[in-house]
PDB file of C-alpha atoms in Angstrom:
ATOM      1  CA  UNK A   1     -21.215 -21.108  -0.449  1.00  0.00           C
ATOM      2  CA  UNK A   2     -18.575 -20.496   2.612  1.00  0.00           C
ATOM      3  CA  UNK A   3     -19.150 -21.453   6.006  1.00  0.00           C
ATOM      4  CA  UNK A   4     -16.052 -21.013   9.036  1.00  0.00           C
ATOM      5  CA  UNK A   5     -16.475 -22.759  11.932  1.00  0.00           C
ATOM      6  CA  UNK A   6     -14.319 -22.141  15.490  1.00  0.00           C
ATOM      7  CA  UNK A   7     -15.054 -22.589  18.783  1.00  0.00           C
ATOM      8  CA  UNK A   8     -16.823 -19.762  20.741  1.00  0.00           C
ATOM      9  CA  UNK A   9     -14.614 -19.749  23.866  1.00  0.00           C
ATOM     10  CA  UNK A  10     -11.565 -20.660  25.137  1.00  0.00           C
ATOM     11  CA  UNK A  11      -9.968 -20.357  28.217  1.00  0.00           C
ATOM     12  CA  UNK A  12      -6.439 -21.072  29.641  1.00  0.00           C
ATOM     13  CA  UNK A  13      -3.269 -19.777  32.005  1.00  0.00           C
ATOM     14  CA  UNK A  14      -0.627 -17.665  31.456  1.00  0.00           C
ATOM     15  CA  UNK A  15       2.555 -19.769  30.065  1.00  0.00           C
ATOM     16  CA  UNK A  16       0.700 -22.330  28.645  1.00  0.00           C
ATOM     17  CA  UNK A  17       0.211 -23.163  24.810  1.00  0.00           C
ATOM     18  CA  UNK A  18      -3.520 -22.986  23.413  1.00  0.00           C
ATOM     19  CA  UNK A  19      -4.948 -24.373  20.220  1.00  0.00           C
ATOM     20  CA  UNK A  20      -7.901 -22.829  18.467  1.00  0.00           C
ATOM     21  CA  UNK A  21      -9.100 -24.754  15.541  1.00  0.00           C
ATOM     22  CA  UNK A  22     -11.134 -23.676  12.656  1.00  0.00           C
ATOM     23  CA  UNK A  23     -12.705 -25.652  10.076  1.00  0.00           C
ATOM     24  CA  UNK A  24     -14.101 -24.196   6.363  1.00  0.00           C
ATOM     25  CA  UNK A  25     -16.293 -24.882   3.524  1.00  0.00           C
ATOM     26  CA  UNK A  26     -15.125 -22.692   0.351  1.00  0.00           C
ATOM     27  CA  UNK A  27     -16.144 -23.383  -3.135  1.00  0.00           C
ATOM     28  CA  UNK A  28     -12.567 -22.485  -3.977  1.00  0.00           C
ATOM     29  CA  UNK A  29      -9.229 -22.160  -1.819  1.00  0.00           C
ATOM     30  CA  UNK A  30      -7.255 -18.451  -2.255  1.00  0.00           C
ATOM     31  CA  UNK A  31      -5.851 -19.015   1.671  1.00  0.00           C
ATOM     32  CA  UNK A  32      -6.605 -18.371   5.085  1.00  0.00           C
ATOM     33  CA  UNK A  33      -5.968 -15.639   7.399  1.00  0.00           C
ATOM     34  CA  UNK A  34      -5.611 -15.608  11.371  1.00  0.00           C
ATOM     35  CA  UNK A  35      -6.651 -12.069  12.676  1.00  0.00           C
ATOM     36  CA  UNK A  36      -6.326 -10.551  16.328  1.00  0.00           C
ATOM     37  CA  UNK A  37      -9.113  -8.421  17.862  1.00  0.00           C
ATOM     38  CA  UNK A  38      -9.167  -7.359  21.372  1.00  0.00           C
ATOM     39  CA  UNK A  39     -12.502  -5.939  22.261  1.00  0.00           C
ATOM     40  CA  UNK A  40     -13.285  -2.555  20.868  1.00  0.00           C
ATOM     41  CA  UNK A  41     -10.386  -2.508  18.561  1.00  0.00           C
ATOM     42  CA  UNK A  42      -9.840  -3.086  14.861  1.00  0.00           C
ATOM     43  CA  UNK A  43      -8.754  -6.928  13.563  1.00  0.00           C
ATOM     44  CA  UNK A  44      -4.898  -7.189  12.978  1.00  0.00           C
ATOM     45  CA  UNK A  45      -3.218  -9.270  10.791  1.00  0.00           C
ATOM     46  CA  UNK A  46      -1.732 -12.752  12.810  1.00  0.00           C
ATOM     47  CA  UNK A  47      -1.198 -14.918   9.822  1.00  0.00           C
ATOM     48  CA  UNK A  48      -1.709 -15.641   6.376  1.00  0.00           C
ATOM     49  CA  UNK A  49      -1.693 -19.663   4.503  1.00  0.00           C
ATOM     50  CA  UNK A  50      -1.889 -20.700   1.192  1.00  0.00           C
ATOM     51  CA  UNK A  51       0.127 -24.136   1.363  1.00  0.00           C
ATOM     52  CA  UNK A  52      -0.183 -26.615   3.664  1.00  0.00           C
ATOM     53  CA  UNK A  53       1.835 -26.952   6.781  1.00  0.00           C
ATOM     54  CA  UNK A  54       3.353 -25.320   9.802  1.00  0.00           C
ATOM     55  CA  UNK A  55       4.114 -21.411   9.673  1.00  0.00           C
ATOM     56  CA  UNK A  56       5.680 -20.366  12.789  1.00  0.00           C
ATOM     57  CA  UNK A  57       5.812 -16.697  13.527  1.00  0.00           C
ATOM     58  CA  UNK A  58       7.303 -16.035  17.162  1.00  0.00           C
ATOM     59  CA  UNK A  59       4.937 -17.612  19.856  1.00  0.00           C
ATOM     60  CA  UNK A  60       2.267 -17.966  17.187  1.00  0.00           C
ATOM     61  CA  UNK A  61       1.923 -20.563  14.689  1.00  0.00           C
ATOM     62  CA  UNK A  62      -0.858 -21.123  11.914  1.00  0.00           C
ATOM     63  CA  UNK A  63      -1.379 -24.811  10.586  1.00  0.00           C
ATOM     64  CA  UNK A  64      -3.173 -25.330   7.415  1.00  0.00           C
ATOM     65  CA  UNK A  65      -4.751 -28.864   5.727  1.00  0.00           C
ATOM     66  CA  UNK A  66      -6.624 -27.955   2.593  1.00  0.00           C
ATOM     67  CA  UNK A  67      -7.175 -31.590   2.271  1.00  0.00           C
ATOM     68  CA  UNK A  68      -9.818 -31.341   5.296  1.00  0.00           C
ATOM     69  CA  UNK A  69     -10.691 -27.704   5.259  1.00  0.00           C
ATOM     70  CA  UNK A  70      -9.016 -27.092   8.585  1.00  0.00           C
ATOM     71  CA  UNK A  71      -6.637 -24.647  10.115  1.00  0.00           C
ATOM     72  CA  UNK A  72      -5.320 -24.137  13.541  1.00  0.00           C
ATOM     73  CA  UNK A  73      -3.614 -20.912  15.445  1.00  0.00           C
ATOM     74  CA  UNK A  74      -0.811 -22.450  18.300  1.00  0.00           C
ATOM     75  CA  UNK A  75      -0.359 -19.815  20.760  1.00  0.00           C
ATOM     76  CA  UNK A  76       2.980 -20.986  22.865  1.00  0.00           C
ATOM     77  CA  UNK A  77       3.917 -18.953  26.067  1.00  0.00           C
ATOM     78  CA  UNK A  78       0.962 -17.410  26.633  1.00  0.00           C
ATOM     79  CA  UNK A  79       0.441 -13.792  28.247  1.00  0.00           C
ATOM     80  CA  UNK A  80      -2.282 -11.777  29.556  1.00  0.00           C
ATOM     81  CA  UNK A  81      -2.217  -9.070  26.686  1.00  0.00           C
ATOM     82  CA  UNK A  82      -3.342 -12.726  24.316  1.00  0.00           C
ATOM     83  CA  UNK A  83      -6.749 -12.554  26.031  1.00  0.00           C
ATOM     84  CA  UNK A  84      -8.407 -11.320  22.721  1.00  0.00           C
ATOM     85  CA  UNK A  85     -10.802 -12.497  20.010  1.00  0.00           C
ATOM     86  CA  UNK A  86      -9.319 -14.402  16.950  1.00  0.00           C
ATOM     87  CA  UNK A  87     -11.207 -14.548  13.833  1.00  0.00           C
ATOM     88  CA  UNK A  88     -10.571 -16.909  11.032  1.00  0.00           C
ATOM     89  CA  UNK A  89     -11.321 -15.786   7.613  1.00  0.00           C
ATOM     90  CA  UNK A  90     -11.236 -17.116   3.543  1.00  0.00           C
ATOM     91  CA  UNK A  91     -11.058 -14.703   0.672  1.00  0.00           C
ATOM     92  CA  UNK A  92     -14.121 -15.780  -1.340  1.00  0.00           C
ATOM     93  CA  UNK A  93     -13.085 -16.901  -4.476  1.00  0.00           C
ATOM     94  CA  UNK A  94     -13.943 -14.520  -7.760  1.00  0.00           C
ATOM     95  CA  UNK A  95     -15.241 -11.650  -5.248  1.00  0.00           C
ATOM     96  CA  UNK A  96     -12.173  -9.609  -5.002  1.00  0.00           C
ATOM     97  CA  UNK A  97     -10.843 -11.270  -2.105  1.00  0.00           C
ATOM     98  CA  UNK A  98     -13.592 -10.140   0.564  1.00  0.00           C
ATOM     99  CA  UNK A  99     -13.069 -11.708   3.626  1.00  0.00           C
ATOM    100  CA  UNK A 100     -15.683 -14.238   5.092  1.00  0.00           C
ATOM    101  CA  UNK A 101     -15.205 -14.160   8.754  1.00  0.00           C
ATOM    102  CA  UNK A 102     -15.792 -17.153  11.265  1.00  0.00           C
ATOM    103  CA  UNK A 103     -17.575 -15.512  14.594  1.00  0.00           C
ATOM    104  CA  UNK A 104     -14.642 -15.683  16.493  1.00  0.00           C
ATOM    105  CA  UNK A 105     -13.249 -17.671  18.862  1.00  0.00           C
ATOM    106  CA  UNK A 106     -13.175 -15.325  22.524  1.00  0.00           C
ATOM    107  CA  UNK A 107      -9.775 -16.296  24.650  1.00  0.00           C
ATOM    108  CA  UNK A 108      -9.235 -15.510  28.182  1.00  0.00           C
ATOM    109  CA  UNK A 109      -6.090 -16.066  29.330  1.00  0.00           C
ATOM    110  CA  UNK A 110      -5.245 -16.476  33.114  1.00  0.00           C
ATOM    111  CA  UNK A 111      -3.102 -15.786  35.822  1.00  0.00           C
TER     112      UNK A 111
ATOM    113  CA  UNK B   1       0.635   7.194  11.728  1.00  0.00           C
ATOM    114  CA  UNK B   2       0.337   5.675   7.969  1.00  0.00           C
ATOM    115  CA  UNK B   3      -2.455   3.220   8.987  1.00  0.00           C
ATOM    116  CA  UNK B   4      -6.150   3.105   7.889  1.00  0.00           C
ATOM    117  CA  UNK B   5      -8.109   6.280   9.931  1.00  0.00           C
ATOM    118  CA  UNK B   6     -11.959   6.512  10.046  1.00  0.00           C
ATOM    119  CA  UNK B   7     -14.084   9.140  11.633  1.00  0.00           C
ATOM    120  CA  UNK B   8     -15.672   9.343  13.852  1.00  0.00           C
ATOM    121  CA  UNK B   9     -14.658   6.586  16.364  1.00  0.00           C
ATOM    122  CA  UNK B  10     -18.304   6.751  18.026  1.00  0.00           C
ATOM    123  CA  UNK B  11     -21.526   7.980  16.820  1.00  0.00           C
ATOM    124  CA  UNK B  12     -25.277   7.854  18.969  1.00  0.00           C
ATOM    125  CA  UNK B  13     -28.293   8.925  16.669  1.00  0.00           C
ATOM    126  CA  UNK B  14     -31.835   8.799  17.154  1.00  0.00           C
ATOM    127  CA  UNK B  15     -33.432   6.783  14.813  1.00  0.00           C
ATOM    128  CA  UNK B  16     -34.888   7.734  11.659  1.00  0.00           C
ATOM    129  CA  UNK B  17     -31.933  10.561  11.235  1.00  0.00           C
ATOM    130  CA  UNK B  18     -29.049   9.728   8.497  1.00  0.00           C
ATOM    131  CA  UNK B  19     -25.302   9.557   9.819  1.00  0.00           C
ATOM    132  CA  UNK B  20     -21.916   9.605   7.720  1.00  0.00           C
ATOM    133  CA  UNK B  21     -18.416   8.367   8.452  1.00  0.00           C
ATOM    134  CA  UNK B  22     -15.374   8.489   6.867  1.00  0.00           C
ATOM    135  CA  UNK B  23     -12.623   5.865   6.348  1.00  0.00           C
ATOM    136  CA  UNK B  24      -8.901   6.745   5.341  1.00  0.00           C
ATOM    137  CA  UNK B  25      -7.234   4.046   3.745  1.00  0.00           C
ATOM    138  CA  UNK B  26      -3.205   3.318   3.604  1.00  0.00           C
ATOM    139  CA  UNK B  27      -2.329   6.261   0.895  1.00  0.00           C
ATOM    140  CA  UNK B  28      -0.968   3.400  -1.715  1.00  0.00           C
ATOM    141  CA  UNK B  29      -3.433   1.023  -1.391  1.00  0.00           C
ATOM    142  CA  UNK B  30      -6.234   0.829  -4.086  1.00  0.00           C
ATOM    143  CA  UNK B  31      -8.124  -1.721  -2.736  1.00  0.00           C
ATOM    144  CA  UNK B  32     -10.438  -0.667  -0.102  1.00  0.00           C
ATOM    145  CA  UNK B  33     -13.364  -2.333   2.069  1.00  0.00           C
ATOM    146  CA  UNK B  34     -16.238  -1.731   4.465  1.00  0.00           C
ATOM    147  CA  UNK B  35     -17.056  -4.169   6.946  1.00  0.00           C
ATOM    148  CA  UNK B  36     -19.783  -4.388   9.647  1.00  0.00           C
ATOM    149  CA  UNK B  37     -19.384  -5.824  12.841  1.00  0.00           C
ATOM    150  CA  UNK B  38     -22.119  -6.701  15.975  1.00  0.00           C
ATOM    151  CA  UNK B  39     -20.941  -8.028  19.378  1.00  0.00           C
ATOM    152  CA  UNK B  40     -19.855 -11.854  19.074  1.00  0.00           C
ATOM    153  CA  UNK B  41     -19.656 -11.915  15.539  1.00  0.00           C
ATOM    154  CA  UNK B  42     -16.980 -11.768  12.670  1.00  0.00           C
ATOM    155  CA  UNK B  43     -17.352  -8.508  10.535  1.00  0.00           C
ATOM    156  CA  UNK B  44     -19.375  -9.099   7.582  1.00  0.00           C
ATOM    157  CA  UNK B  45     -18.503  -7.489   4.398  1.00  0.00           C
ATOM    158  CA  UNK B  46     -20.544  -4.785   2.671  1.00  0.00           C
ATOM    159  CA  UNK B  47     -19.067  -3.565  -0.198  1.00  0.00           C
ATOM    160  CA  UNK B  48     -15.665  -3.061  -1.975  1.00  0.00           C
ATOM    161  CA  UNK B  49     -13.784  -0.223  -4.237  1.00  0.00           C
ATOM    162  CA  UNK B  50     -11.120  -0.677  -6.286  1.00  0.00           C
ATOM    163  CA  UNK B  51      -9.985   3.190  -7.209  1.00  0.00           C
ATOM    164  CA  UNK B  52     -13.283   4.888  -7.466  1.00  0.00           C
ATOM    165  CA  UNK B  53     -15.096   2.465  -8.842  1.00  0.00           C
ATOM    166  CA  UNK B  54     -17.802   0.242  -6.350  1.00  0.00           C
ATOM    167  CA  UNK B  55     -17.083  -3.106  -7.525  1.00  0.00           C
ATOM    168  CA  UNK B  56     -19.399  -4.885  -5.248  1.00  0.00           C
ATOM    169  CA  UNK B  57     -22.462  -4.375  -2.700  1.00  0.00           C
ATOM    170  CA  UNK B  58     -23.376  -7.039  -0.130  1.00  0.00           C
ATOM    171  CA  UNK B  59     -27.423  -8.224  -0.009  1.00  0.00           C
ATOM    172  CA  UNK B  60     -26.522  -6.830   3.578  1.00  0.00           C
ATOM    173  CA  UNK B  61     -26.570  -2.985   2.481  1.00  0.00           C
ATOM    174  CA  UNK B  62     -30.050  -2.008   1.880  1.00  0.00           C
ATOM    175  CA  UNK B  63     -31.248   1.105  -0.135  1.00  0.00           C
ATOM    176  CA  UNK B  64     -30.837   3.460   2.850  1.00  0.00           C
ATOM    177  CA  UNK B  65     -26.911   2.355   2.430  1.00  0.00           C
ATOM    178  CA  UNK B  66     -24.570   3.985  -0.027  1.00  0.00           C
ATOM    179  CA  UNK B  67     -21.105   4.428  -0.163  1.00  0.00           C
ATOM    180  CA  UNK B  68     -18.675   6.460  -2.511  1.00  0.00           C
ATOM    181  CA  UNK B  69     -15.122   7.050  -2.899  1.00  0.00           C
ATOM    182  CA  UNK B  70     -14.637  10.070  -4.784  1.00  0.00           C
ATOM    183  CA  UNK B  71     -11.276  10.238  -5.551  1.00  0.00           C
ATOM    184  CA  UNK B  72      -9.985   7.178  -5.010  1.00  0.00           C
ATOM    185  CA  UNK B  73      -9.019   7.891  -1.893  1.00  0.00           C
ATOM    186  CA  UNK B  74     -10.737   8.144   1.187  1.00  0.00           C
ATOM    187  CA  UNK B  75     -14.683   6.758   0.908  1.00  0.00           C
ATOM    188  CA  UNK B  76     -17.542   7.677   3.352  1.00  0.00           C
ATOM    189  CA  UNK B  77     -20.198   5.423   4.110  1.00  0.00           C
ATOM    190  CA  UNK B  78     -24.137   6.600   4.776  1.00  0.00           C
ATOM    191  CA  UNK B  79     -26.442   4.882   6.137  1.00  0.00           C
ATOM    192  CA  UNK B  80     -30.070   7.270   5.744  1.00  0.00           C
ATOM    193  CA  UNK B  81     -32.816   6.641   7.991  1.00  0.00           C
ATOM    194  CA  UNK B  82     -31.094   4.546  10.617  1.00  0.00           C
ATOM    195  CA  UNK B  83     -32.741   1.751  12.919  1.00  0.00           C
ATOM    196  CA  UNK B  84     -31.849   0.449  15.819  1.00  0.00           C
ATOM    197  CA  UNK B  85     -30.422  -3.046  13.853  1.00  0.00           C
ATOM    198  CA  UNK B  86     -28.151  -0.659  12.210  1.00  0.00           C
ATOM    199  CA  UNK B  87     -26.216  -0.532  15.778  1.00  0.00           C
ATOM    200  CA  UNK B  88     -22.593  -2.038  15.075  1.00  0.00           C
ATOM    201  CA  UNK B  89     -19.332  -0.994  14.405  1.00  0.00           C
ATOM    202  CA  UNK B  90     -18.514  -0.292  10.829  1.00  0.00           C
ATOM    203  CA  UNK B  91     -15.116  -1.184  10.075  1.00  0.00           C
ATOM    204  CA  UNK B  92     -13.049  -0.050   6.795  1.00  0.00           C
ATOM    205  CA  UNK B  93     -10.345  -1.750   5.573  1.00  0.00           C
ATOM    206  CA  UNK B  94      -7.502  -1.261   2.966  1.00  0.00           C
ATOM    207  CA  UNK B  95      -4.970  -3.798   0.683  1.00  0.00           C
ATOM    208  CA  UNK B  96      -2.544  -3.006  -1.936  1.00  0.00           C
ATOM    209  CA  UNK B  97      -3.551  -4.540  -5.398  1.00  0.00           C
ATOM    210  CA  UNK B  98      -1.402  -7.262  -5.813  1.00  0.00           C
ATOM    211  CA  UNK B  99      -0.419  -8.423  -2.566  1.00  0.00           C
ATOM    212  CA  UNK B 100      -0.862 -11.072  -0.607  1.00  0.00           C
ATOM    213  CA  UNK B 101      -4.403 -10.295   0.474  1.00  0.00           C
ATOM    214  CA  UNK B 102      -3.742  -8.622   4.130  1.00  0.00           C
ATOM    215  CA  UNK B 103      -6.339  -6.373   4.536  1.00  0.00           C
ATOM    216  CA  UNK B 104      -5.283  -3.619   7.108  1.00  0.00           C
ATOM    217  CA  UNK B 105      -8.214  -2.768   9.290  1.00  0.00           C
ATOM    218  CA  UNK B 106      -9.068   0.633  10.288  1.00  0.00           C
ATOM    219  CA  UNK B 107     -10.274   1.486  14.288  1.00  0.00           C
ATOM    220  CA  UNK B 108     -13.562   1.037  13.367  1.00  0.00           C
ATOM    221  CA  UNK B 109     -16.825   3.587  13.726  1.00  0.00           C
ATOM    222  CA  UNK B 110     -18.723   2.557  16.787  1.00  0.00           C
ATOM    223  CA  UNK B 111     -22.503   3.476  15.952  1.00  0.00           C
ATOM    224  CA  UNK B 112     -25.720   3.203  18.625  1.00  0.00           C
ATOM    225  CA  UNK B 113     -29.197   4.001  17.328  1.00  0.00           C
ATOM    226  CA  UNK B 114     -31.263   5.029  19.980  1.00  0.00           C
TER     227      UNK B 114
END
């Protein structure tokens, strides 16, 4: 089976950096995906990582160990329009790359 | 605007009465998705086309669910008989065939079963 974990909630003030970890269980590995949803509005695509290592994409970054099934999103500089959801998700292996979704981790960034 | 469209955005039904919405995909992309979604949770998938075909239902859609997509094109999602667990929004999402896997998310279909 799958199983994402990430914190629930997260809080911190504007111009800071954040961390939000996830951790996974997948019976095989096709990457992991970062997605963005602020409340009432569709998931958008943050990041996407198949290797291991450091992607840095403006003030976000995604980390990935497949060694220890864990992941991390780095948000530097942050701003009010961050306070969002972010939802870590695996494409299940063999099942046409559905995503399996952690629950989200809820930020709330502040002044 | 080329992104993925669904219809309608909100939708309140009694229950017991059957409801219908409609997802758009990207116009290239062959892959496409429906998703459902309650408050403090991921989305959970429910089932997946690839061209017309309905490659895969979740244990998640019951017989009162069923979803088509006629053309290969845009699908529409039924749900017959609703309850009020049925409340949550119903997301669709799209991918090329091929690529790296980003699945491009639609608004999302808001639905309340009173």
């Amino acid at each position: 089976g799958q199983n994402i974990d990430q914190p629930t909630e997260m809080t911190a003030t504007e111009g800071a950096i954040v961390q939000i970890n996830c951790t996974y269980q997948t019976s095989g590995f096709n990457g992991l995906f970062w997605y963005q949803q602020h409340a009432g509005e569709a998931p958008t695509f943050l990041s996407y990582n198949v290797l291991d290592g450091l992607e840095e994409k403006g003030r976000f970054s995604s980390f990935l160990s497949r060694s220890k099934g864990y992941s991390y999103l780095l948000l530097k500089e942050l701003q009010m329009k961050d306070s969002a959801s972010y939802l870590c998700a695996v494409p299940r292996s063999g099942g046409y790359n559905k995503l399996i979704f952690g629950a989200g981790t809820r930020l709330a960034v502040h002044p | 605007d080329t992104g993925v469209s669904q219809d309608p955005r909100h939708k309140i039904t009694k229950r017991g009465q059957n409801v219908t919405f409609r997802c758009d995909p990207i116009s290239e992309h062959n892959r496409l998705y429906w998703y459902r979604q309650t408050l403090g949770q991921g989305p959970e998938f429910l089932t997946y086309f690839q061209n017309e075909a309905q490659l895969e239902k979740s244990r998640l859609l019951s017989d009162r669910f069923s979803a088509e997509r006629p053309k290969g094109s845009f699908s529409t999602l039924e749900i017959q008989r609703t309850e009020q667990g049925d409340s949550a929004m119903y997301l669709c999402a799209s991918t090329e065939e091929g690529s790296t896997y980003e699945q491009y998310f639609g608004p999302g279909t808001r639905l309340t079963v009173t």
